[in-house]
Amino acid sequence: MITVDSNNLYKAGLEVAKVHAQIKDARSDFLHELTTKLVRDNDLIAIEDLAIRNMVRNAPPLSTAAFHALNSIQGGSAGKNHKLARSIRG
């Protein structure tokens, strides 16, 4: 239990807590409705685990052999992900 200096401060704290609880419940309800709709509307839901560290510009440098291997696979675009890195970092 939190001690407060006045009854009005205590009542104000209860009001703030009530508003926070309503926001939490609204978010939880939205997520529940959305996930239920996704499960009902789709036969298969796949989740992909991305290596975000490899997508941003400041990722650790590749070894020379790995860089050349990746470069040959991607047609010479290894390390050139400027737009993708910008969208990931925000």
Coordinates of C-alpha atoms in Angstrom, one line a residue:
M1 CA 0.0 0.0 0.0
I2 CA 1.3 3.4 -1.0
T3 CA 1.1 6.2 1.6
V4 CA 0.0 9.6 0.4
D5 CA -0.1 13.0 2.0
S6 CA -3.8 13.7 1.3
N7 CA -7.0 12.0 0.4
N8 CA -7.3 13.9 -2.8
L9 CA -3.9 12.7 -4.0
Y10 CA -4.9 9.2 -3.2
K11 CA -8.2 9.5 -5.2
A12 CA -6.3 11.1 -8.1
G13 CA -3.9 8.1 -8.0
L14 CA -6.8 5.7 -8.2
E15 CA -8.3 7.5 -11.2
V16 CA -4.9 7.4 -13.0
A17 CA -4.7 3.6 -12.2
K18 CA -8.2 3.1 -13.5
V19 CA -7.4 4.8 -16.8
H20 CA -4.2 2.8 -17.2
A21 CA -6.1 -0.4 -16.6
Q22 CA -8.7 0.6 -19.2
I23 CA -6.0 1.2 -21.8
K24 CA -4.3 -2.1 -21.0
D25 CA -7.6 -3.9 -21.3
A26 CA -8.4 -2.2 -24.6
R27 CA -5.0 -3.2 -26.1
S28 CA -5.3 -6.8 -24.8
D29 CA -8.8 -7.1 -26.2
F30 CA -7.7 -5.7 -29.6
L31 CA -4.8 -8.2 -29.8
H32 CA -7.1 -11.1 -28.8
E33 CA -9.7 -10.1 -31.5
L34 CA -7.0 -9.7 -34.1
T35 CA -5.2 -13.0 -33.4
T36 CA -8.6 -14.8 -33.3
K37 CA -9.5 -13.4 -36.7
L38 CA -6.2 -14.4 -38.1
V39 CA -6.5 -17.9 -36.9
R40 CA -10.1 -18.3 -38.2
D41 CA -9.3 -16.7 -41.6
N42 CA -6.1 -18.5 -42.5
D43 CA -5.2 -22.2 -42.9
L44 CA -1.5 -21.7 -42.1
I45 CA 0.3 -19.1 -40.1
A46 CA 4.1 -19.0 -40.4
I47 CA 6.5 -17.0 -38.3
E48 CA 9.9 -16.1 -39.5
D49 CA 12.8 -15.4 -37.2
L50 CA 14.9 -12.8 -38.9
A51 CA 18.6 -12.0 -38.1
I52 CA 18.1 -8.3 -37.7
R53 CA 21.7 -7.7 -36.9
N54 CA 22.6 -8.8 -40.4
M55 CA 20.2 -6.2 -41.9
V56 CA 21.5 -3.0 -40.5
R57 CA 24.3 -0.9 -41.8
N58 CA 26.3 -1.1 -38.6
A59 CA 26.4 -4.9 -38.5
P60 CA 29.7 -6.5 -37.7
P61 CA 31.9 -6.7 -40.8
L62 CA 32.0 -9.9 -42.8
S63 CA 35.2 -11.8 -43.3
T64 CA 36.6 -11.4 -46.8
A65 CA 35.6 -14.9 -47.8
A66 CA 32.1 -14.5 -46.5
F67 CA 31.8 -11.1 -48.2
H68 CA 32.8 -12.5 -51.6
A69 CA 30.5 -15.6 -51.2
L70 CA 27.6 -13.4 -50.3
N71 CA 28.5 -10.9 -53.0
S72 CA 28.4 -13.7 -55.7
I73 CA 25.1 -15.1 -54.4
Q74 CA 23.4 -11.7 -54.3
G75 CA 24.8 -10.5 -57.6
G76 CA 27.2 -8.0 -56.2
S77 CA 24.9 -6.3 -53.7
A78 CA 26.5 -7.5 -50.4
G79 CA 26.5 -4.7 -47.9
K80 CA 24.2 -2.5 -50.0
N81 CA 21.1 -2.5 -47.9
H82 CA 20.8 1.2 -47.1
K83 CA 17.0 1.5 -47.5
L84 CA 16.4 -1.7 -45.5
A85 CA 18.7 -0.6 -42.7
R86 CA 17.0 2.8 -42.5
S87 CA 13.6 1.2 -42.2
I88 CA 14.7 -1.2 -39.5
R89 CA 16.4 1.4 -37.4
G90 CA 13.5 3.7 -37.6

